mmCIF file of C-alpha atoms in Angstrom:
data_model
loop_
_atom_site.group_PDB
_atom_site.id
_atom_site.type_symbol
_atom_site.label_atom_id
_atom_site.label_comp_id
_atom_site.label_asym_id
_atom_site.label_seq_id
_atom_site.Cartn_x
_atom_site.Cartn_y
_atom_site.Cartn_z
ATOM 1 C CA UNK A 1174 48.991 -51.677 -12.524
ATOM 2 C CA UNK A 1175 46.385 -50.208 -10.822
ATOM 3 C CA UNK A 1176 43.657 -53.014 -11.310
ATOM 4 C CA UNK A 1177 46.268 -55.621 -10.144
ATOM 5 C CA UNK A 1178 46.947 -52.998 -6.891
ATOM 6 C CA UNK A 1179 42.981 -52.773 -6.133
ATOM 7 C CA UNK A 1180 42.335 -56.688 -6.301
ATOM 8 C CA UNK A 1181 45.341 -57.155 -4.386
ATOM 9 C CA UNK A 1182 43.647 -54.700 -1.549
ATOM 10 C CA UNK A 1183 40.008 -56.216 -2.103
ATOM 11 C CA UNK A 1184 41.808 -59.916 -1.371
ATOM 12 C CA UNK A 1185 43.815 -58.798 1.245
ATOM 13 C CA UNK A 1186 41.082 -57.452 3.413
ATOM 14 C CA UNK A 1187 38.668 -59.458 2.041
ATOM 15 C CA UNK A 1188 36.029 -57.000 0.571
ATOM 16 C CA UNK A 1189 33.232 -58.397 -0.690
ATOM 17 C CA UNK A 1190 32.391 -55.342 -2.491
ATOM 18 C CA UNK A 1191 34.977 -52.393 -3.965
ATOM 19 C CA UNK A 1192 33.649 -48.862 -3.240
ATOM 20 C CA UNK A 1193 35.369 -45.487 -4.300
ATOM 21 C CA UNK A 1194 36.939 -44.697 -1.314
ATOM 22 C CA UNK A 1195 38.978 -47.960 -1.894
ATOM 23 C CA UNK A 1196 39.722 -46.754 -5.650
ATOM 24 C CA UNK A 1197 40.684 -43.481 -4.072
ATOM 25 C CA UNK A 1198 42.281 -44.690 -0.850
ATOM 26 C CA UNK A 1199 44.791 -47.494 -3.253
ATOM 27 C CA UNK A 1200 44.738 -46.140 -6.473
ATOM 28 C CA UNK A 1201 46.932 -43.124 -8.004
ATOM 29 C CA UNK A 1202 44.864 -40.614 -9.503
ATOM 30 C CA UNK A 1203 45.950 -38.554 -12.365
ATOM 31 C CA UNK A 1204 45.861 -35.256 -13.079
ATOM 32 C CA UNK A 1205 43.035 -35.792 -15.748
ATOM 33 C CA UNK A 1206 41.291 -37.370 -13.814
ATOM 34 C CA UNK A 1207 41.316 -34.704 -11.483
ATOM 35 C CA UNK A 1208 39.839 -32.165 -13.802
ATOM 36 C CA UNK A 1209 37.552 -34.397 -15.435
ATOM 37 C CA UNK A 1210 36.223 -34.682 -11.151
ATOM 38 C CA UNK A 1211 36.528 -30.553 -11.295
ATOM 39 C CA UNK A 1212 34.200 -30.314 -15.088
ATOM 40 C CA UNK A 1213 31.666 -33.583 -13.615
ATOM 41 C CA UNK A 1214 31.302 -31.043 -9.962
ATOM 42 C CA UNK A 1215 30.730 -27.946 -12.313
ATOM 43 C CA UNK A 1216 28.279 -29.290 -14.317
ATOM 44 C CA UNK A 1217 26.452 -31.568 -12.153
ATOM 45 C CA UNK A 1218 25.735 -28.236 -9.822
ATOM 46 C CA UNK A 1219 27.757 -30.079 -7.116
ATOM 47 C CA UNK A 1220 30.035 -27.164 -5.693
ATOM 48 C CA UNK A 1221 31.198 -29.084 -3.211
ATOM 49 C CA UNK A 1222 32.744 -31.689 -5.430
ATOM 50 C CA UNK A 1223 34.288 -29.218 -7.761
ATOM 51 C CA UNK A 1224 36.167 -27.092 -5.188
ATOM 52 C CA UNK A 1225 37.512 -30.433 -3.907
ATOM 53 C CA UNK A 1226 39.456 -31.462 -7.099
ATOM 54 C CA UNK A 1227 40.304 -28.203 -7.623
ATOM 55 C CA UNK A 1228 42.198 -27.748 -4.212
ATOM 56 C CA UNK A 1229 43.937 -31.048 -4.983
ATOM 57 C CA UNK A 1230 44.638 -29.445 -8.592
ATOM 58 C CA UNK A 1231 46.049 -26.484 -6.473
ATOM 59 C CA UNK A 1232 47.960 -28.843 -4.100
ATOM 60 C CA UNK A 1233 49.535 -30.445 -7.020
ATOM 61 C CA UNK A 1234 50.463 -26.649 -7.952
ATOM 62 C CA UNK A 1235 48.770 -27.505 -11.326
ATOM 63 C CA UNK A 1236 48.606 -24.545 -13.556
ATOM 64 C CA UNK A 1237 45.308 -22.248 -13.547
ATOM 65 C CA UNK A 1238 45.392 -22.052 -17.128
ATOM 66 C CA UNK A 1239 45.525 -25.913 -17.416
ATOM 67 C CA UNK A 1240 42.545 -26.273 -15.365
ATOM 68 C CA UNK A 1241 40.409 -23.435 -17.214
ATOM 69 C CA UNK A 1242 41.412 -25.202 -20.589
ATOM 70 C CA UNK A 1243 40.018 -28.669 -19.389
ATOM 71 C CA UNK A 1244 36.648 -26.723 -18.067
ATOM 72 C CA UNK A 1245 36.441 -24.841 -20.781
ATOM 73 C CA UNK A 1246 36.891 -27.545 -23.368
ATOM 74 C CA UNK A 1247 34.330 -29.459 -21.756
ATOM 75 C CA UNK A 1248 31.795 -26.736 -22.077
ATOM 76 C CA UNK A 1249 32.986 -26.188 -25.596
ATOM 77 C CA UNK A 1250 31.760 -30.108 -26.103
ATOM 78 C CA UNK A 1251 29.119 -30.214 -24.259
ATOM 79 C CA UNK A 1252 27.606 -26.763 -26.367
ATOM 80 C CA UNK A 1253 28.499 -29.546 -29.408
ATOM 81 C CA UNK A 1254 26.756 -31.904 -28.303
ATOM 82 C CA UNK A 1255 23.673 -29.332 -27.155
ATOM 83 C CA UNK A 1256 23.464 -27.640 -30.683
ATOM 84 C CA UNK A 1257 23.439 -31.628 -32.658
ATOM 85 C CA UNK A 1258 21.349 -32.774 -30.333
ATOM 86 C CA UNK A 1259 18.884 -29.497 -30.876
ATOM 87 C CA UNK A 1260 19.267 -30.569 -34.490
ATOM 88 C CA UNK A 1261 17.233 -33.862 -33.861
ATOM 89 C CA UNK A 1262 20.284 -36.019 -34.320
ATOM 90 C CA UNK A 1263 20.752 -39.048 -31.829
ATOM 91 C CA UNK A 1264 23.791 -39.717 -29.586
ATOM 92 C CA UNK A 1265 25.748 -42.268 -32.553
ATOM 93 C CA UNK A 1266 25.045 -39.307 -35.110
ATOM 94 C CA UNK A 1267 26.261 -36.912 -32.903
ATOM 95 C CA UNK A 1268 29.607 -39.376 -32.162
ATOM 96 C CA UNK A 1269 30.303 -39.838 -35.860
ATOM 97 C CA UNK A 1270 29.941 -36.542 -36.461
ATOM 98 C CA UNK A 1271 32.175 -34.747 -33.719
ATOM 99 C CA UNK A 1272 34.381 -37.731 -33.193
ATOM 100 C CA UNK A 1273 33.804 -37.691 -29.466
ATOM 101 C CA UNK A 1274 32.892 -40.976 -28.135
ATOM 102 C CA UNK A 1275 30.081 -42.903 -27.598
ATOM 103 C CA UNK A 1276 30.454 -43.297 -24.077
ATOM 104 C CA UNK A 1277 31.271 -39.870 -23.383
ATOM 105 C CA UNK A 1278 28.194 -38.543 -25.844
ATOM 106 C CA UNK A 1279 25.625 -40.453 -23.386
ATOM 107 C CA UNK A 1280 27.727 -38.788 -20.265
ATOM 108 C CA UNK A 1281 26.988 -35.434 -22.072
ATOM 109 C CA UNK A 1282 23.042 -36.530 -23.364
ATOM 110 C CA UNK A 1283 22.461 -37.493 -19.439
ATOM 111 C CA UNK A 1284 24.337 -33.745 -18.039
ATOM 112 C CA UNK A 1285 22.550 -31.781 -20.547
ATOM 113 C CA UNK A 1286 19.377 -33.405 -18.542
ATOM 114 C CA UNK A 1287 21.033 -32.741 -15.464
ATOM 115 C CA UNK A 1288 21.429 -28.541 -16.735
ATOM 116 C CA UNK A 1289 17.589 -28.374 -18.606
ATOM 117 C CA UNK A 1290 16.020 -29.791 -15.120
ATOM 118 C CA UNK A 1291 18.016 -27.193 -13.094
ATOM 119 C CA UNK A 1292 17.027 -24.401 -15.775
ATOM 120 C CA UNK A 1293 13.795 -22.345 -14.916
ATOM 121 C CA UNK A 1294 11.379 -21.616 -17.647
ATOM 122 C CA UNK A 1295 11.977 -19.004 -19.786
ATOM 123 C CA UNK A 1296 15.942 -18.682 -18.674
ATOM 124 C CA UNK A 1297 18.019 -18.968 -21.414
ATOM 125 C CA UNK A 1298 19.599 -22.171 -22.813
ATOM 126 C CA UNK A 1299 22.063 -23.330 -19.788
ATOM 127 C CA UNK A 1300 25.026 -23.863 -22.616
ATOM 128 C CA UNK A 1301 25.157 -20.173 -23.580
ATOM 129 C CA UNK A 1302 25.114 -19.312 -20.088
ATOM 130 C CA UNK A 1303 28.261 -21.218 -19.448
ATOM 131 C CA UNK A 1304 30.440 -20.053 -22.574
ATOM 132 C CA UNK A 1305 29.369 -16.613 -21.278
ATOM 133 C CA UNK A 1306 30.328 -17.015 -18.495
ATOM 134 C CA UNK A 1307 33.708 -19.012 -19.257
ATOM 135 C CA UNK A 1308 34.386 -16.415 -21.865
ATOM 136 C CA UNK A 1309 34.167 -13.406 -19.022
ATOM 137 C CA UNK A 1310 36.683 -15.094 -17.258
ATOM 138 C CA UNK A 1311 38.958 -16.109 -20.034
ATOM 139 C CA UNK A 1312 39.748 -12.519 -20.536
ATOM 140 C CA UNK A 1313 39.966 -11.702 -16.220
ATOM 141 C CA UNK A 1314 42.388 -14.872 -16.481
ATOM 142 C CA UNK A 1315 44.568 -13.015 -19.230
ATOM 143 C CA UNK A 1316 44.865 -9.450 -18.118
ATOM 144 C CA UNK A 1317 43.494 -9.717 -14.387
ATOM 145 C CA UNK A 1318 46.309 -9.195 -11.862
ATOM 146 C CA UNK A 1319 43.948 -11.127 -8.807
ATOM 147 C CA UNK A 1320 45.093 -14.688 -8.104
ATOM 148 C CA UNK A 1321 44.288 -16.998 -10.838
ATOM 149 C CA UNK A 1322 42.938 -19.868 -8.642
ATOM 150 C CA UNK A 1323 40.931 -17.276 -6.895
ATOM 151 C CA UNK A 1324 39.542 -16.517 -10.421
ATOM 152 C CA UNK A 1325 38.779 -20.091 -10.724
ATOM 153 C CA UNK A 1326 36.808 -20.451 -7.880
ATOM 154 C CA UNK A 1327 34.647 -17.448 -8.064
ATOM 155 C CA UNK A 1328 34.086 -18.909 -12.009
ATOM 156 C CA UNK A 1329 32.979 -22.564 -10.307
ATOM 157 C CA UNK A 1330 31.134 -20.644 -8.034
ATOM 158 C CA UNK A 1331 28.926 -18.666 -11.175
ATOM 159 C CA UNK A 1332 28.928 -22.292 -12.581
ATOM 160 C CA UNK A 1333 27.352 -24.701 -10.260
ATOM 161 C CA UNK A 1334 24.783 -22.284 -9.525
#
């Protein structure tokens, strides 16, 4: 398993602490982890992280529509959590109501707090803006002759701002 490989690496190198760089070097990343990295980068406003992860997915010839779907799903999840949060529900209630795992809801609360902190006073709800941007690119992804990765890159840029 990946944990066993990482432990053996740490013992062999006599590492007192294992860092993200060690994990990235030793462990095989799966597609879902890379898709999560794209979404995390986007919704944390970290354009470089989102683009680096997208570049790896592109090099691995991952479907543009699959990547778009993963980003859309995360945006939908954030919108759902934000909606129930606005109704005054706490994390446990949202998790029970939606079926979204507790730790994911907790992370979504953090993401929403960061999104709201980056939003200027008087600006529309950031989740609503995200949904509008993604919806406009959904149409482009389905109907445009433009390179789909170029569309994804443009959408990621707009979402990170």
